[in-house]
Amino acid sequence: MKRALIVLLPAFLLLPALAFAADKPATTTAPTFTKDVAPIFYDRCVTCHRDGNVAPMSLITYNEVRPWIKSIREKVTARTMPPWTADPTYGHFLNDRTLTTAQIETIKTWVDTGAKEGDAKDLPVAPKFARGWNVGEPDQVFEMEEEFTVPAEGVVVYQHFAVPTNFKEDKWIRAAEIRNVDSSVVHHVIVFIQPPPTDRPKPFGIIPGKNFDTGKRDAPAEIKGTKVNRETLGYFLTATGPGERGTVFPAGSGMRIPAGSNLIFQIHYTPKGKSVKDHAKIGLFYLSQPPVNEIRTIGVQNGRFTIPAGEANHRVDSSVTFAEDARIWGLIPHMHLRGKSFEYRLITPDGQSRVVLSIPKYDFNWQMIYSLAEPLVIPKGSRLECTAYYDNSKGNKYNPDATKDVKWGDQTWEEMMIGFMTYSLDSQQIKKSAVTEGSSR
Ligand code: HEC
């Protein structure tokens, strides 16, 4: 069984130039590792396949790669590696890391012609991963104030750790990266921005659909001894799991952290047989001046479903309506182990409906951020609809228990139905720019 991981990556990473550099077909001479294959691996594999990261082996040097060639040929031709679950029919995504047909052909031919190493001078420089940080050197780092000891076994309820920013004025960030997470016991981390009570977030231009509520609003979360309810957690900053490269917001956008905010680390620990200490931190990367668009991430969710025991194809819907002109920058579907497929549709006021993102075979192990190559322009009055299907039958090999009805809940044997969306409101454009004025699809 695959390891359960959430891989939220590489959020909004902008590497289009590199991405196409390796896109040339195999030549008549047999391809070599140094000349033809390494450039593909360095671009598309080594964020995960390097020492100390999420994948089981490093794919940087020829000696590291050689023992794996059969498996590489198989996974690459089956398109299971690199992982990417979106249906290519819909939408273009900045962080799409699928290989082109030509790249797959190159790898296949290379293996079939004896996986030659080639001339050392052809080898490109391996990508550098800056001192533990992928995005670069952060402007400021905030850490959990104390280590958390994860027990060897049992169920650990979601843990919340508040870290004061002590910001005297609002700060704008262009990127954020979570580090020091022990991936063997950390299922995922979400960091929320919790503004001071005087600056609670406004609804930000959307009208939630019916069933939006999780019905658990009053469930208190313990944050450093203070009882707070879910609403006061604040709003989503970034999330991560193993293999992540950090969240870089698209050019022209940024997220505001109000003066006096706390950062709330919400961590889901899954004990793995031995007690481990964990200590998460987040690096923030500041914008020197406010961006054009203030972005916000919210969950388009339905918290009031029941998935009947044994049901193999149960549908759950959620929606929001935009009260203002807006732009959508990124999408993150989220379900648990019974999740089967997920789709986002946009219905514009003229009644036209179109698919924005479709995940035909949802895989809990590979949850990703889908960063739109260009923001989706949303006319006021449009509705964003999400449809999820769940398999609560015995036929789903990941199903923890096919004999139970399942409702909303934090734990992986419970379910969630959230279509996260990162968006901005045109009315809140802080300054106008030719870049965003011109963009439409
Ligand atoms: C997002 C992270 C990620 C990226 C990018 C990625 N991999 Fe993987 N890879 C994994 C993880 C995690 C596993 C182990 C779990 C699994 O197989 O699903 C894995 C497993 C594999 C395996 C199977 C190893 C075995 O046990 O036989 C191969 C082969 C592989 N990857 C090749 C590649 C190649 C080649 C690329 C780039 C073209 C790539 N991967 C890109 C994360 C990644």
Short mmCIF file of C-alpha atoms and ligand atoms in Angstrom, two decimals:
data_model
loop_
_atom_site.label_atom_id
_atom_site.label_comp_id
_atom_site.label_asym_id
_atom_site.label_seq_id
_atom_site.Cartn_x
_atom_site.Cartn_y
_atom_site.Cartn_z
CA MET A 1 0.00 0.00 0.00
CA LYS A 2 1.19 3.45 -0.85
CA ARG A 3 2.21 5.77 1.88
CA ALA A 4 -0.49 8.22 2.69
CA LEU A 5 0.82 11.61 1.77
CA ILE A 6 -0.60 14.88 0.85
CA VAL A 7 1.58 16.55 -1.68
CA LEU A 8 0.64 20.12 -2.21
CA LEU A 9 3.18 21.26 -4.68
CA PRO A 10 4.73 23.07 -6.33
CA ALA A 11 2.26 25.72 -5.63
CA PHE A 12 2.26 28.49 -8.15
CA LEU A 13 5.81 27.75 -9.13
CA LEU A 14 6.76 29.50 -12.27
CA LEU A 15 9.13 27.42 -14.30
CA PRO A 16 7.70 27.47 -17.81
CA ALA A 17 11.02 28.19 -19.53
CA LEU A 18 12.76 25.25 -17.92
CA ALA A 19 9.78 23.05 -18.44
CA PHE A 20 10.12 23.10 -22.17
CA ALA A 21 13.88 23.08 -22.39
CA ALA A 22 14.04 19.30 -22.34
CA ASP A 23 11.28 18.82 -24.84
CA LYS A 24 13.19 17.51 -27.82
CA PRO A 25 12.65 14.17 -29.49
CA ALA A 26 15.22 11.40 -29.42
CA THR A 27 17.80 11.74 -32.15
CA THR A 28 19.11 8.97 -34.35
CA THR A 29 21.98 8.26 -31.98
CA ALA A 30 21.00 6.47 -28.78
CA PRO A 31 20.03 8.93 -26.06
CA THR A 32 22.33 9.19 -23.05
CA PHE A 33 21.73 9.99 -19.42
CA THR A 34 23.92 13.08 -19.29
CA LYS A 35 22.64 14.67 -22.49
CA ASP A 36 19.03 13.60 -22.87
CA VAL A 37 17.62 12.11 -19.69
CA ALA A 38 19.17 14.09 -16.82
CA PRO A 39 17.64 17.39 -18.06
CA ILE A 40 14.19 15.80 -17.89
CA PHE A 41 14.77 14.32 -14.44
CA TYR A 42 16.22 17.56 -13.07
CA ASP A 43 13.18 19.45 -14.29
CA ARG A 44 10.43 16.97 -13.50
CA CYS A 45 11.55 14.44 -10.88
CA VAL A 46 14.18 15.64 -8.41
CA THR A 47 11.97 17.96 -6.36
CA CYS A 48 10.73 14.69 -4.89
CA HIS A 49 13.46 12.25 -5.95
CA ARG A 50 16.42 13.52 -3.94
CA ASP A 51 17.93 12.64 -0.58
CA GLY A 52 15.74 13.34 2.38
CA ASN A 53 12.65 14.01 0.33
CA VAL A 54 9.38 12.25 -0.24
CA ALA A 55 10.26 9.73 -2.95
CA PRO A 56 11.99 6.42 -2.17
CA MET A 57 15.15 7.11 -4.20
CA SER A 58 17.26 9.96 -5.54
CA LEU A 59 17.41 10.39 -9.32
CA ILE A 60 20.28 12.87 -9.56
CA THR A 61 23.39 10.87 -10.50
CA TYR A 62 23.71 8.11 -13.06
CA ASN A 63 24.65 5.62 -10.35
CA GLU A 64 21.54 6.45 -8.39
CA VAL A 65 19.31 6.14 -11.44
CA ARG A 66 20.78 2.98 -12.98
CA PRO A 67 19.20 0.38 -10.63
CA TRP A 68 15.74 1.83 -11.26
CA ILE A 69 15.61 1.93 -15.05
CA LYS A 70 13.03 -0.84 -15.48
CA SER A 71 10.70 0.71 -12.99
CA ILE A 72 11.27 4.18 -14.44
CA ARG A 73 10.37 2.97 -17.94
CA GLU A 74 7.21 1.37 -16.61
CA LYS A 75 6.01 4.32 -14.49
CA VAL A 76 6.84 6.92 -17.08
CA THR A 77 5.12 5.14 -19.97
CA ALA A 78 2.09 4.40 -17.80
CA ARG A 79 2.11 8.12 -16.86
CA THR A 80 1.95 7.32 -13.16
CA MET A 81 5.18 9.31 -12.70
CA PRO A 82 5.41 12.23 -12.33
CA PRO A 83 2.12 12.24 -10.42
CA TRP A 84 -0.52 14.54 -11.91
CA THR A 85 -4.20 13.73 -11.69
CA ALA A 86 -5.98 16.44 -13.70
CA ASP A 87 -7.78 15.54 -16.94
CA PRO A 88 -5.69 17.38 -19.60
CA THR A 89 -8.86 18.24 -21.58
CA TYR A 90 -9.63 21.10 -19.20
CA GLY A 91 -7.53 24.06 -18.23
CA HIS A 92 -3.85 24.89 -18.30
CA PHE A 93 -1.86 24.80 -15.12
CA LEU A 94 1.42 26.48 -14.30
CA ASN A 95 2.61 23.60 -12.23
CA ASP A 96 1.52 20.80 -14.57
CA ARG A 97 4.47 18.45 -14.39
CA THR A 98 3.40 15.76 -16.83
CA LEU A 99 5.98 14.71 -19.38
CA THR A 100 5.47 15.39 -23.07
CA THR A 101 5.14 12.43 -25.42
CA ALA A 102 8.62 13.28 -26.75
CA GLN A 103 10.11 13.19 -23.27
CA ILE A 104 8.50 9.82 -22.57
CA GLU A 105 9.81 8.52 -25.89
CA THR A 106 13.33 9.71 -24.99
CA ILE A 107 13.28 7.90 -21.65
CA LYS A 108 11.87 4.72 -23.21
CA THR A 109 14.43 4.68 -26.01
CA TRP A 110 17.21 5.39 -23.54
CA VAL A 111 16.27 2.36 -21.44
CA ASP A 112 15.75 0.16 -24.50
CA THR A 113 19.18 1.05 -25.91
CA GLY A 114 21.03 0.05 -22.77
CA ALA A 115 20.64 3.17 -20.61
CA LYS A 116 24.03 4.63 -21.59
CA GLU A 117 25.63 7.17 -19.28
CA GLY A 118 27.12 9.39 -22.01
CA ASP A 119 29.72 12.11 -21.84
CA ALA A 120 30.17 13.71 -18.42
CA LYS A 121 30.56 17.14 -19.97
CA ASP A 122 26.97 17.00 -21.24
CA LEU A 123 25.57 16.72 -17.74
CA PRO A 124 23.60 19.80 -16.73
CA VAL A 125 24.18 21.32 -13.30
CA ALA A 126 21.85 19.63 -10.81
CA PRO A 127 19.28 22.01 -9.36
CA LYS A 128 20.27 23.53 -6.05
CA PHE A 129 17.90 23.37 -3.14
CA ALA A 130 18.79 26.34 -1.00
CA ARG A 131 19.73 25.42 2.58
CA GLY A 132 16.56 23.50 3.19
CA TRP A 133 14.35 26.20 1.67
CA ASN A 134 13.12 25.70 -1.86
CA VAL A 135 11.69 29.11 -2.64
CA GLY A 136 14.85 30.95 -1.55
CA GLU A 137 15.98 32.64 1.64
CA PRO A 138 12.85 33.80 3.50
CA ASP A 139 12.57 37.35 4.80
CA GLN A 140 11.32 36.07 8.13
CA VAL A 141 10.82 32.69 9.79
CA PHE A 142 8.18 31.85 12.40
CA GLU A 143 8.47 28.65 14.44
CA MET A 144 6.24 26.69 16.73
CA GLU A 145 7.23 27.86 20.17
CA GLU A 146 7.63 24.34 21.53
CA GLU A 147 8.24 20.93 20.08
CA PHE A 148 5.32 18.57 19.94
CA THR A 149 5.88 14.96 20.96
CA VAL A 150 3.97 12.64 18.67
CA PRO A 151 3.08 9.44 20.55
CA ALA A 152 4.03 6.05 19.13
CA GLU A 153 0.43 5.02 18.66
CA GLY A 154 -3.17 6.04 18.92
CA VAL A 155 -5.14 8.81 17.30
CA VAL A 156 -3.94 12.38 17.75
CA VAL A 157 -6.65 14.99 17.29
CA TYR A 158 -5.72 17.96 15.12
CA GLN A 159 -3.18 20.08 16.94
CA HIS A 160 -3.18 23.87 16.79
CA PHE A 161 -0.19 26.05 17.61
CA ALA A 162 -0.43 29.82 17.61
CA VAL A 163 2.62 31.90 16.76
CA PRO A 164 2.30 35.69 17.14
CA THR A 165 3.73 37.71 14.25
CA ASN A 166 4.00 40.91 16.30
CA PHE A 167 3.48 42.83 13.05
CA LYS A 168 2.98 46.52 13.76
CA GLU A 169 1.61 47.09 10.27
CA ASP A 170 0.00 44.98 7.54
CA LYS A 171 2.47 42.86 5.58
CA TRP A 172 2.11 41.56 2.05
CA ILE A 173 3.58 38.22 1.13
CA ARG A 174 4.47 36.85 -2.28
CA ALA A 175 5.37 33.35 -1.06
CA ALA A 176 5.43 31.06 1.95
CA GLU A 177 7.08 27.75 2.69
CA ILE A 178 6.56 25.32 5.57
CA ARG A 179 9.59 23.32 6.74
CA ASN A 180 10.92 20.99 9.44
CA VAL A 181 7.99 18.71 9.22
CA ASP A 182 8.71 15.07 10.01
CA SER A 183 7.01 13.47 7.02
CA SER A 184 6.91 10.06 8.68
CA VAL A 185 4.29 11.26 11.18
CA VAL A 186 2.88 14.47 9.70
CA HIS A 187 -0.07 13.89 7.46
CA HIS A 188 -0.43 17.55 6.65
CA VAL A 189 0.01 21.08 7.94
CA ILE A 190 -2.24 24.03 7.23
CA VAL A 191 -1.16 27.48 8.33
CA PHE A 192 -3.95 29.99 8.93
CA ILE A 193 -3.74 33.74 9.32
CA GLN A 194 -5.68 34.72 12.45
CA PRO A 195 -6.17 38.49 12.40
CA PRO A 196 -6.80 40.32 15.68
CA PRO A 197 -10.49 40.52 16.70
CA THR A 198 -10.65 44.08 15.40
CA ASP A 199 -9.72 42.99 11.88
CA ARG A 200 -11.69 39.81 11.23
CA PRO A 201 -11.89 38.85 7.55
CA LYS A 202 -14.96 40.04 5.66
CA PRO A 203 -16.89 37.58 3.45
CA PHE A 204 -14.74 38.79 0.56
CA GLY A 205 -17.28 38.93 -2.23
CA ILE A 206 -18.84 35.49 -2.23
CA ILE A 207 -22.18 34.03 -1.22
CA PRO A 208 -21.86 30.45 0.05
CA GLY A 209 -24.21 27.85 -1.40
CA LYS A 210 -26.59 25.80 0.75
CA ASN A 211 -25.00 23.00 2.79
CA PHE A 212 -21.81 25.05 3.02
CA ASP A 213 -21.69 24.75 6.78
CA THR A 214 -19.75 21.88 8.30
CA GLY A 215 -22.23 21.72 11.17
CA LYS A 216 -19.29 21.58 13.55
CA ARG A 217 -18.68 25.26 13.93
CA ASP A 218 -18.83 25.27 17.65
CA ALA A 219 -16.42 22.42 18.12
CA PRO A 220 -13.66 24.10 20.07
CA ALA A 221 -10.10 23.77 18.96
CA GLU A 222 -7.44 24.11 21.60
CA ILE A 223 -4.88 26.71 20.70
CA LYS A 224 -2.23 27.11 23.35
CA GLY A 225 -4.77 26.70 26.12
CA THR A 226 -7.26 29.16 24.63
CA LYS A 227 -10.63 27.87 23.53
CA VAL A 228 -11.49 29.16 20.11
CA ASN A 229 -14.01 27.96 17.62
CA ARG A 230 -13.31 27.18 14.03
CA GLU A 231 -14.37 30.56 12.76
CA THR A 232 -11.63 32.27 14.69
CA LEU A 233 -8.97 30.07 13.15
CA GLY A 234 -8.77 32.77 10.50
CA TYR A 235 -8.14 32.16 6.84
CA PHE A 236 -6.00 29.80 4.86
CA LEU A 237 -2.43 30.85 4.16
CA THR A 238 -0.80 27.71 2.83
CA ALA A 239 -0.73 23.97 3.32
CA THR A 240 1.83 21.32 2.81
CA GLY A 241 2.88 17.74 2.90
CA PRO A 242 6.11 15.98 1.99
CA GLY A 243 7.70 16.87 -1.33
CA GLU A 244 6.40 20.39 -1.39
CA ARG A 245 8.37 23.26 -2.82
CA GLY A 246 6.50 26.06 -1.14
CA THR A 247 3.74 28.34 -2.32
CA VAL A 248 4.67 31.16 -4.66
CA PHE A 249 1.71 33.34 -5.58
CA PRO A 250 1.40 34.36 -9.23
CA ALA A 251 2.94 37.66 -10.29
CA GLY A 252 0.66 40.59 -9.58
CA SER A 253 -0.95 38.94 -6.56
CA GLY A 254 -0.17 38.70 -2.89
CA MET A 255 -1.72 37.86 0.44
CA ARG A 256 -2.20 40.34 3.24
CA ILE A 257 -1.29 39.51 6.83
CA PRO A 258 -2.99 42.14 9.01
CA ALA A 259 -1.03 43.87 11.77
CA GLY A 260 -1.25 41.95 15.03
CA SER A 261 -2.12 38.60 13.39
CA ASN A 262 -1.20 35.20 14.73
CA LEU A 263 -0.16 32.36 12.50
CA ILE A 264 -2.01 29.19 13.45
CA PHE A 265 -0.32 25.90 12.56
CA GLN A 266 -2.92 23.16 12.24
CA ILE A 267 -1.11 19.83 12.16
CA HIS A 268 -2.54 16.40 11.59
CA TYR A 269 -0.22 13.80 13.12
CA THR A 270 -0.54 10.12 12.29
CA PRO A 271 1.51 8.02 14.75
CA LYS A 272 3.70 5.39 13.09
CA GLY A 273 4.93 3.09 15.84
CA LYS A 274 7.61 5.20 17.50
CA SER A 275 7.46 8.43 19.42
CA VAL A 276 8.81 11.40 17.43
CA LYS A 277 9.33 15.08 18.18
CA ASP A 278 8.08 17.56 15.62
CA HIS A 279 8.75 21.25 15.22
CA ALA A 280 7.28 23.06 12.24
CA LYS A 281 8.26 26.47 10.93
CA ILE A 282 7.14 28.72 8.14
CA GLY A 283 9.24 31.09 6.06
CA LEU A 284 7.53 34.21 4.71
CA PHE A 285 8.66 36.13 1.65
CA TYR A 286 7.55 39.76 1.63
CA LEU A 287 6.50 42.06 -1.16
CA SER A 288 8.13 45.46 -0.84
CA GLN A 289 4.88 47.10 -1.92
CA PRO A 290 1.25 45.99 -2.12
CA PRO A 291 0.41 43.76 -5.11
CA VAL A 292 -2.24 44.50 -7.74
CA ASN A 293 -4.57 41.79 -6.42
CA GLU A 294 -5.19 40.74 -2.86
CA ILE A 295 -5.77 37.00 -2.93
CA ARG A 296 -7.60 34.83 -0.47
CA THR A 297 -8.16 31.08 -0.32
CA ILE A 298 -11.52 29.72 0.79
CA GLY A 299 -13.13 26.29 0.74
CA VAL A 300 -16.16 25.76 -1.48
CA GLN A 301 -17.53 23.07 0.74
CA ASN A 302 -20.48 20.97 1.75
CA GLY A 303 -20.51 19.85 5.38
CA ARG A 304 -23.93 18.24 5.53
CA PHE A 305 -23.66 15.02 3.58
CA THR A 306 -24.07 11.38 4.58
CA ILE A 307 -22.42 8.75 2.41
CA PRO A 308 -24.40 5.54 2.94
CA ALA A 309 -22.52 2.38 3.89
CA GLY A 310 -21.62 0.27 0.88
CA GLU A 311 -22.55 2.95 -1.67
CA ALA A 312 -20.04 2.92 -4.54
CA ASN A 313 -20.89 6.15 -6.34
CA HIS A 314 -22.33 8.76 -4.00
CA ARG A 315 -22.55 12.33 -5.25
CA VAL A 316 -22.05 15.47 -3.11
CA ASP A 317 -22.24 19.03 -4.44
CA SER A 318 -21.14 22.44 -3.20
CA SER A 319 -21.15 25.92 -4.69
CA VAL A 320 -20.47 29.60 -4.18
CA THR A 321 -21.83 32.59 -6.08
CA PHE A 322 -19.68 35.62 -6.78
CA ALA A 323 -21.25 38.88 -5.65
CA GLU A 324 -18.60 40.82 -7.55
CA ASP A 325 -16.26 40.52 -10.54
CA ALA A 326 -13.39 38.27 -9.51
CA ARG A 327 -10.46 36.18 -10.68
CA ILE A 328 -9.60 32.62 -9.69
CA TRP A 329 -5.88 31.80 -9.47
CA GLY A 330 -5.72 28.28 -8.08
CA LEU A 331 -7.78 25.24 -7.03
CA ILE A 332 -7.24 22.44 -4.49
CA PRO A 333 -9.80 19.62 -4.32
CA HIS A 334 -9.87 17.91 -0.95
CA MET A 335 -11.52 14.66 0.11
CA HIS A 336 -10.38 11.70 2.21
CA LEU A 337 -10.01 7.98 1.53
CA ARG A 338 -13.44 7.45 -0.04
CA GLY A 339 -12.92 10.26 -2.55
CA LYS A 340 -13.36 9.02 -6.12
CA SER A 341 -13.57 12.00 -8.48
CA PHE A 342 -13.86 15.77 -8.27
CA GLU A 343 -14.93 18.44 -10.73
CA TYR A 344 -15.14 22.26 -10.68
CA ARG A 345 -17.54 23.99 -13.08
CA LEU A 346 -18.12 27.66 -13.71
CA ILE A 347 -21.64 28.80 -14.61
CA THR A 348 -21.61 32.36 -15.93
CA PRO A 349 -24.70 34.63 -15.68
CA ASP A 350 -25.55 33.90 -19.35
CA GLY A 351 -26.16 30.29 -18.31
CA GLN A 352 -23.04 28.81 -19.92
CA SER A 353 -21.40 26.04 -17.98
CA ARG A 354 -17.86 24.85 -18.40
CA VAL A 355 -15.50 22.53 -16.62
CA VAL A 356 -12.57 24.31 -15.00
CA LEU A 357 -10.79 21.33 -13.44
CA SER A 358 -11.58 17.64 -13.50
CA ILE A 359 -9.89 14.93 -11.44
CA PRO A 360 -11.39 11.75 -12.89
CA LYS A 361 -9.53 9.41 -10.54
CA TYR A 362 -8.99 11.19 -7.28
CA ASP A 363 -6.05 9.80 -5.33
CA PHE A 364 -5.84 10.65 -1.65
CA ASN A 365 -2.08 10.12 -1.79
CA TRP A 366 -1.63 12.77 -4.43
CA GLN A 367 -3.56 15.84 -3.44
CA MET A 368 -2.28 18.82 -5.32
CA ILE A 369 -2.64 22.50 -5.87
CA TYR A 370 -3.67 23.34 -9.41
CA SER A 371 -2.33 26.79 -10.28
CA LEU A 372 -4.08 28.24 -13.30
CA ALA A 373 -1.72 29.37 -16.04
CA GLU A 374 -3.85 32.51 -16.32
CA PRO A 375 -6.37 33.66 -13.76
CA LEU A 376 -9.93 32.75 -14.65
CA VAL A 377 -12.00 35.89 -15.16
CA ILE A 378 -15.29 35.61 -13.25
CA PRO A 379 -18.17 37.99 -14.05
CA LYS A 380 -20.31 39.03 -11.08
CA GLY A 381 -23.20 36.63 -10.56
CA SER A 382 -21.25 33.56 -11.72
CA ARG A 383 -21.47 30.35 -9.75
CA LEU A 384 -18.61 27.98 -9.07
CA GLU A 385 -19.93 24.47 -8.58
CA CYS A 386 -18.04 21.47 -7.24
CA THR A 387 -19.12 17.87 -7.59
CA ALA A 388 -17.48 15.06 -5.68
CA TYR A 389 -18.13 11.33 -5.92
CA TYR A 390 -17.33 8.89 -3.13
CA ASP A 391 -16.87 5.15 -3.05
CA ASN A 392 -17.92 3.77 0.33
CA SER A 393 -18.09 0.18 -0.89
CA LYS A 394 -15.80 -2.78 -0.28
CA GLY A 395 -14.53 -2.30 -3.82
CA ASN A 396 -12.52 0.73 -2.69
CA LYS A 397 -9.30 -0.77 -1.36
CA TYR A 398 -8.54 2.34 0.72
CA ASN A 399 -11.94 2.30 2.42
CA PRO A 400 -11.36 2.02 6.19
CA ASP A 401 -14.86 0.62 6.80
CA ALA A 402 -17.53 -0.09 4.17
CA THR A 403 -20.17 -0.92 6.79
CA LYS A 404 -20.44 2.64 8.19
CA ASP A 405 -22.34 5.70 7.00
CA VAL A 406 -19.84 8.52 6.71
CA LYS A 407 -20.19 12.21 7.49
CA TRP A 408 -17.95 15.27 7.64
CA GLY A 409 -15.01 14.99 10.02
CA ASP A 410 -11.34 15.76 10.43
CA GLN A 411 -10.07 12.22 10.67
CA THR A 412 -9.17 10.26 7.56
CA TRP A 413 -11.86 7.65 8.27
CA GLU A 414 -14.38 10.48 8.19
CA GLU A 415 -14.89 12.52 5.05
CA MET A 416 -14.54 16.02 3.70
CA MET A 417 -15.85 17.78 0.64
CA ILE A 418 -13.91 20.95 -0.09
CA GLY A 419 -13.00 22.62 -3.35
CA PHE A 420 -10.45 25.17 -2.15
CA MET A 421 -10.15 28.18 -4.41
CA THR A 422 -7.67 31.04 -4.40
CA TYR A 423 -9.23 34.20 -5.78
CA SER A 424 -9.17 37.98 -5.85
CA LEU A 425 -11.85 40.63 -6.28
CA ASP A 426 -11.47 43.19 -9.03
CA SER A 427 -12.92 45.86 -6.74
CA GLN A 428 -10.06 45.28 -4.36
CA GLN A 429 -7.36 45.73 -6.92
CA ILE A 430 -4.88 47.82 -5.08
CA LYS A 431 -3.39 49.38 -8.15
CA LYS A 432 -4.27 48.90 -11.76
CA SER A 433 -1.80 47.28 -14.07
CA ALA A 434 -1.61 46.45 -17.74
CA VAL A 435 -0.78 42.87 -16.85
CA THR A 436 -4.06 42.05 -15.19
CA GLU A 437 -6.19 44.41 -17.25
CA GLY A 438 -5.25 42.51 -20.38
CA SER A 439 -5.68 38.99 -19.10
CA SER A 440 -8.76 37.04 -20.04
CA ARG A 441 -9.56 33.61 -21.37
C1 HEC B 1 5.58 14.90 -6.46
C2 HEC B 1 6.71 14.09 -6.11
C3 HEC B 1 7.26 13.19 -7.22
C4 HEC B 1 7.66 13.54 -8.48
C5 HEC B 1 7.66 14.91 -9.12
C6 HEC B 1 8.11 12.32 -9.09
N1 HEC B 1 7.99 11.27 -8.24
FE1 HEC B 1 8.44 9.33 -8.59
N2 HEC B 1 7.76 8.80 -6.76
C7 HEC B 1 7.31 9.67 -5.79
C8 HEC B 1 6.91 8.91 -4.61
C9 HEC B 1 6.39 9.50 -3.31
C10 HEC B 1 7.09 7.56 -4.92
C11 HEC B 1 6.79 6.36 -4.02
C12 HEC B 1 5.33 6.12 -3.87
C13 HEC B 1 4.64 5.71 -5.12
O1 HEC B 1 5.18 4.86 -5.87
O2 HEC B 1 3.55 6.24 -5.39
C14 HEC B 1 7.62 7.52 -6.28
C15 HEC B 1 7.91 6.36 -6.95
C16 HEC B 1 8.57 6.32 -8.18
C17 HEC B 1 9.00 5.11 -8.83
C18 HEC B 1 8.77 3.71 -8.31
C19 HEC B 1 9.93 3.24 -7.52
C20 HEC B 1 9.78 1.75 -7.23
O3 HEC B 1 9.58 1.42 -6.05
O4 HEC B 1 9.85 0.97 -8.19
C21 HEC B 1 9.63 5.48 -9.98
C22 HEC B 1 10.30 4.58 -11.00
C23 HEC B 1 9.57 6.92 -10.06
N3 HEC B 1 8.92 7.39 -8.96
C24 HEC B 1 10.11 7.66 -11.08
C25 HEC B 1 9.90 9.03 -11.24
C26 HEC B 1 10.37 9.79 -12.37
C27 HEC B 1 11.21 9.22 -13.50
C28 HEC B 1 9.94 11.07 -12.18
C29 HEC B 1 10.12 12.25 -13.11
C30 HEC B 1 9.92 12.03 -14.52
C31 HEC B 1 9.21 11.11 -10.93
N4 HEC B 1 9.21 9.86 -10.40
C32 HEC B 1 8.63 12.25 -10.39
C33 HEC B 1 7.25 11.04 -5.90
C34 HEC B 1 7.48 11.76 -7.07
#
